[in-house]
Amino acid sequence: MTNLCEIRVPDVGNVAEIDVVEVLIKPGDVVELEQTVATLETDKASMDLPSSSSGTIQEVYIKPGDKVSEGTLIATVLVSTEAANITEPVQPVAIVVETPVVEKAPEPAKLSAKLAPEPQQTLLTLQNANTTTAKAHASPSVRLFARELGVDVTKINTGSGRKGRILKDDVKNFVKKIITEGSVATGAGIPSIPTVDFSPFGETETLKLSKIKRLTGQNLTRVWLNLPMVTYHEEADITDMEAFRNTLNAEKAKGELKITGLMFIVKALVAAMQQFPSFNASLSADGESLILKKYFNIGIAVDTPNGLVVPVLKNVNNKSINELASELAEKSEKARLGKLLPGDMQGGCMTISSLGGIGGTAFTPIVNAPEVAILGVTRAKMQPVWNGKEFLPRLMLPLDLTYDHRVIDGAEGARFMATVKQNLSDIRRLLL
Ligand code: CAO
């Protein structure tokens, strides 16, 4: 035998019109007593409407967007008389929408470990997401659902519900995105930049980013979020080096490839890396060991019409300045024509980003991880330098070393740069 019972909106205080935000049942669903059947919302609060019976839903009388009030019929439930669970109307569970809600961090998500293509990264994303305390526009049932999946609803930027409310589907989509992409843009717990409609301010045009720019952007963001980076600034006196370079170039026949200062910088850098092995290294995946490299390959950031690419000069220690100059000329030409092969860009130990041909006094380059450091170079400038007795005009080259602070200590960074500086100031040292 069965009874037909009704689920109605209980007394929720003197509120005339309550919005139906989400309906979580359909005919044929089996519901338990106090199971959430719908989410309602007033101006001030969001509430889960629990079932007042357990049984099978026969009919649902509301849909999202409807307005209800005390006594409105929500659904009918077929209840077996043996179960006879008919009760007094159950009070909805309310959560004040406008006030930050402190959420208890649940156990790490199991789902991610099972399904994610990159388990470590995805797991990290979900676990990080669990530990925050913030407000989110979501009903208690959605919060519970999110918690069960190990998702912090505050990491879901906007919901697809009314007024941006986060619905169950948004939580599911968030998880799907993490699983398919390995992470999401906001996966490290960083709030995303809000989307702005610029049209009120004037005309705009949307240009698609080149593939190189998009990939570089993803890589740089990943590095920025993972590496504690420090940038150390130094200046090298390259007056003598420049005089020597000019002599060499003057000896060259017309049309022969000229040598830029960058080749000396590459050599000076590698000589310092030979003295400081931790700069020619990568951190192991578990962060517990340093992988020291016995080869010396230097990546050179090259500016191309499609974005930044980094061809690698291989075995720099075994090559002459002239050889390196022609290799860079060939590779940067290939880079600008978009003809670099993957092998041309692999195997770098440290990268140089030189803006010296353009200008600048200093900048903070981003490490090309898993390398541990990058050397930035800006424009050399004649400066008065005090030699203890008088000011002399010297050509000073600004250098910026950014390093991964997990691997390199500040003092080590400073010593390394002092060595690079010495090597450039007196290039005879490169013979040692
Ligand atoms: N100070 C003063 N002059 C400099 C200099 C410096 N630090 N660096 C280069 N120059 C001079 C060169 O001597 C050359 O002068 P001449 O024309 O009189 O010979 C001129 O500037 C142009 O040099 P160049 O840039 O063509 O050559 P390079 O070997 O110094 O650099 C390359 C090659 C490929 C690194 C460079 O062309 C390039 O693409 N730089 C941009 C890299 C970049 O975008 N980095 C940013 C990464 S972070 O977003």
mmCIF file of N, CA and C in Angstrom, residues 343-390:
data_model
loop_
_atom_site.group_PDB
_atom_site.id
_atom_site.type_symbol
_atom_site.label_atom_id
_atom_site.label_comp_id
_atom_site.label_asym_id
_atom_site.label_seq_id
_atom_site.Cartn_x
_atom_site.Cartn_y
_atom_site.Cartn_z
ATOM 1 N N GLY A 343 64.216 19.987 -31.691
ATOM 2 C CA GLY A 343 65.569 19.692 -31.203
ATOM 3 C C GLY A 343 66.421 20.948 -31.041
ATOM 4 N N ASP A 344 66.135 21.987 -31.851
ATOM 5 C CA ASP A 344 66.898 23.242 -31.753
ATOM 6 C C ASP A 344 66.627 23.957 -30.433
ATOM 7 N N MET A 345 65.495 23.601 -29.811
ATOM 8 C CA MET A 345 65.088 24.356 -28.613
ATOM 9 C C MET A 345 65.174 23.507 -27.337
ATOM 10 N N GLN A 346 65.738 22.310 -27.475
ATOM 11 C CA GLN A 346 65.780 21.433 -26.300
ATOM 12 C C GLN A 346 67.171 21.361 -25.690
ATOM 13 N N GLY A 347 67.203 20.943 -24.449
ATOM 14 C CA GLY A 347 68.489 20.634 -23.794
ATOM 15 C C GLY A 347 69.198 21.829 -23.172
ATOM 16 N N GLY A 348 68.504 22.951 -23.019
ATOM 17 C CA GLY A 348 69.130 24.143 -22.430
ATOM 18 C C GLY A 348 69.476 23.934 -20.962
ATOM 19 N N CYS A 349 70.577 24.552 -20.516
ATOM 20 C CA CYS A 349 70.974 24.468 -19.099
ATOM 21 C C CYS A 349 70.660 25.783 -18.382
ATOM 22 N N MET A 350 70.885 26.873 -19.084
ATOM 23 C CA MET A 350 70.555 28.201 -18.556
ATOM 24 C C MET A 350 70.210 29.059 -19.769
ATOM 25 N N THR A 351 69.415 30.107 -19.561
ATOM 26 C CA THR A 351 68.977 30.932 -20.690
ATOM 27 C C THR A 351 69.484 32.358 -20.515
ATOM 28 N N ILE A 352 69.748 33.001 -21.664
ATOM 29 C CA ILE A 352 70.067 34.436 -21.638
ATOM 30 C C ILE A 352 68.946 35.154 -22.369
ATOM 31 N N SER A 353 68.447 36.185 -21.760
ATOM 32 C CA SER A 353 67.455 37.037 -22.415
ATOM 33 C C SER A 353 68.088 38.419 -22.564
ATOM 34 N N SER A 354 68.470 38.745 -23.807
ATOM 35 C CA SER A 354 69.191 40.007 -24.009
ATOM 36 C C SER A 354 68.324 41.035 -24.720
ATOM 37 N N LEU A 355 68.082 42.106 -24.031
ATOM 38 C CA LEU A 355 67.323 43.214 -24.618
ATOM 39 C C LEU A 355 68.268 44.360 -24.969
ATOM 40 N N GLY A 356 69.574 44.073 -24.868
ATOM 41 C CA GLY A 356 70.594 45.113 -25.031
ATOM 42 C C GLY A 356 70.556 45.826 -26.366
ATOM 43 N N GLY A 357 70.139 45.094 -27.424
ATOM 44 C CA GLY A 357 70.041 45.735 -28.735
ATOM 45 C C GLY A 357 68.913 46.754 -28.780
ATOM 46 N N ILE A 358 68.015 46.665 -27.836
ATOM 47 C CA ILE A 358 66.850 47.568 -27.821
ATOM 48 C C ILE A 358 67.041 48.691 -26.806
ATOM 49 N N GLY A 359 67.469 48.341 -25.600
ATOM 50 C CA GLY A 359 67.668 49.386 -24.588
ATOM 51 C C GLY A 359 67.555 48.821 -23.184
ATOM 52 N N GLY A 360 66.989 49.607 -22.282
ATOM 53 C CA GLY A 360 66.727 49.159 -20.916
ATOM 54 C C GLY A 360 67.878 49.395 -19.957
ATOM 55 N N THR A 361 67.508 49.422 -18.663
ATOM 56 C CA THR A 361 68.542 49.526 -17.637
ATOM 57 C C THR A 361 68.507 48.303 -16.712
ATOM 58 N N ALA A 362 67.354 47.664 -16.619
ATOM 59 C CA ALA A 362 67.227 46.448 -15.805
ATOM 60 C C ALA A 362 65.857 45.847 -16.051
ATOM 61 N N PHE A 363 65.737 44.551 -15.837
ATOM 62 C CA PHE A 363 64.421 43.901 -15.840
ATOM 63 C C PHE A 363 64.517 42.614 -15.038
ATOM 64 N N THR A 364 63.381 41.956 -14.879
ATOM 65 C CA THR A 364 63.374 40.735 -14.069
ATOM 66 C C THR A 364 62.915 39.567 -14.947
ATOM 67 N N PRO A 365 63.849 38.919 -15.633
ATOM 68 C CA PRO A 365 63.447 37.795 -16.487
ATOM 69 C C PRO A 365 62.897 36.642 -15.646
ATOM 70 N N ILE A 366 62.100 35.798 -16.284
ATOM 71 C CA ILE A 366 61.509 34.647 -15.583
ATOM 72 C C ILE A 366 62.295 33.397 -15.955
ATOM 73 N N VAL A 367 62.647 32.628 -14.945
ATOM 74 C CA VAL A 367 63.452 31.419 -15.158
ATOM 75 C C VAL A 367 62.745 30.476 -16.135
ATOM 76 N N ASN A 368 63.530 29.901 -17.033
ATOM 77 C CA ASN A 368 62.997 28.951 -18.004
ATOM 78 C C ASN A 368 63.073 27.552 -17.383
ATOM 79 N N ALA A 369 62.211 27.293 -16.398
ATOM 80 C CA ALA A 369 62.258 26.014 -15.664
ATOM 81 C C ALA A 369 62.060 24.852 -16.643
ATOM 82 N N PRO A 370 62.672 23.711 -16.371
ATOM 83 C CA PRO A 370 63.343 23.297 -15.139
ATOM 84 C C PRO A 370 64.778 23.809 -14.974
ATOM 85 N N GLU A 371 65.207 24.749 -15.812
ATOM 86 C CA GLU A 371 66.489 25.386 -15.517
ATOM 87 C C GLU A 371 66.330 26.127 -14.184
ATOM 88 N N VAL A 372 67.442 26.486 -13.565
ATOM 89 C CA VAL A 372 67.326 27.117 -12.241
ATOM 90 C C VAL A 372 67.658 28.608 -12.259
ATOM 91 N N ALA A 373 68.145 29.094 -13.405
ATOM 92 C CA ALA A 373 68.476 30.522 -13.448
ATOM 93 C C ALA A 373 68.436 31.045 -14.874
ATOM 94 N N ILE A 374 68.278 32.336 -14.986
ATOM 95 C CA ILE A 374 68.270 32.994 -16.295
ATOM 96 C C ILE A 374 69.033 34.309 -16.140
ATOM 97 N N LEU A 375 69.772 34.664 -17.194
ATOM 98 C CA LEU A 375 70.521 35.921 -17.140
ATOM 99 C C LEU A 375 69.857 36.930 -18.074
ATOM 100 N N GLY A 376 69.475 38.064 -17.536
ATOM 101 C CA GLY A 376 68.921 39.150 -18.351
ATOM 102 C C GLY A 376 70.013 40.167 -18.640
ATOM 103 N N VAL A 377 69.974 40.728 -19.838
ATOM 104 C CA VAL A 377 70.985 41.718 -20.235
ATOM 105 C C VAL A 377 70.260 42.924 -20.826
ATOM 106 N N THR A 378 70.645 44.117 -20.403
ATOM 107 C CA THR A 378 70.094 45.327 -21.043
ATOM 108 C C THR A 378 71.256 46.168 -21.587
ATOM 109 N N ARG A 379 70.959 47.354 -22.015
ATOM 110 C CA ARG A 379 71.910 48.110 -22.839
ATOM 111 C C ARG A 379 73.112 48.649 -22.054
ATOM 112 N N ALA A 380 74.301 48.397 -22.594
ATOM 113 C CA ALA A 380 75.523 48.923 -21.972
ATOM 114 C C ALA A 380 75.564 50.443 -22.149
ATOM 115 N N LYS A 381 76.126 51.113 -21.149
ATOM 116 C CA LYS A 381 76.111 52.578 -21.174
ATOM 117 C C LYS A 381 77.437 53.115 -20.626
ATOM 118 N N MET A 382 77.966 54.174 -21.253
ATOM 119 C CA MET A 382 79.164 54.830 -20.726
ATOM 120 C C MET A 382 78.807 55.523 -19.413
ATOM 121 N N GLN A 383 79.627 55.267 -18.391
ATOM 122 C CA GLN A 383 79.345 55.876 -17.082
ATOM 123 C C GLN A 383 80.636 56.331 -16.424
ATOM 124 N N PRO A 384 80.564 57.380 -15.610
ATOM 125 C CA PRO A 384 81.760 57.738 -14.854
ATOM 126 C C PRO A 384 81.945 56.746 -13.701
ATOM 127 N N VAL A 385 83.108 56.091 -13.672
ATOM 128 C CA VAL A 385 83.354 55.094 -12.610
ATOM 129 C C VAL A 385 84.563 55.543 -11.803
ATOM 130 N N TRP A 386 84.436 55.566 -10.502
ATOM 131 C CA TRP A 386 85.482 56.009 -9.571
ATOM 132 C C TRP A 386 86.512 54.896 -9.407
ATOM 133 N N ASN A 387 87.773 55.180 -9.685
ATOM 134 C CA ASN A 387 88.802 54.138 -9.555
ATOM 135 C C ASN A 387 89.630 54.317 -8.280
ATOM 136 N N GLY A 388 89.156 55.172 -7.379
ATOM 137 C CA GLY A 388 89.877 55.434 -6.137
ATOM 138 C C GLY A 388 90.591 56.767 -6.180
ATOM 139 N N LYS A 389 90.862 57.257 -7.409
ATOM 140 C CA LYS A 389 91.561 58.553 -7.550
ATOM 141 C C LYS A 389 90.757 59.503 -8.411
ATOM 142 N N GLU A 390 90.107 58.928 -9.409
ATOM 143 C CA GLU A 390 89.380 59.788 -10.352
ATOM 144 C C GLU A 390 88.227 59.017 -10.994
#
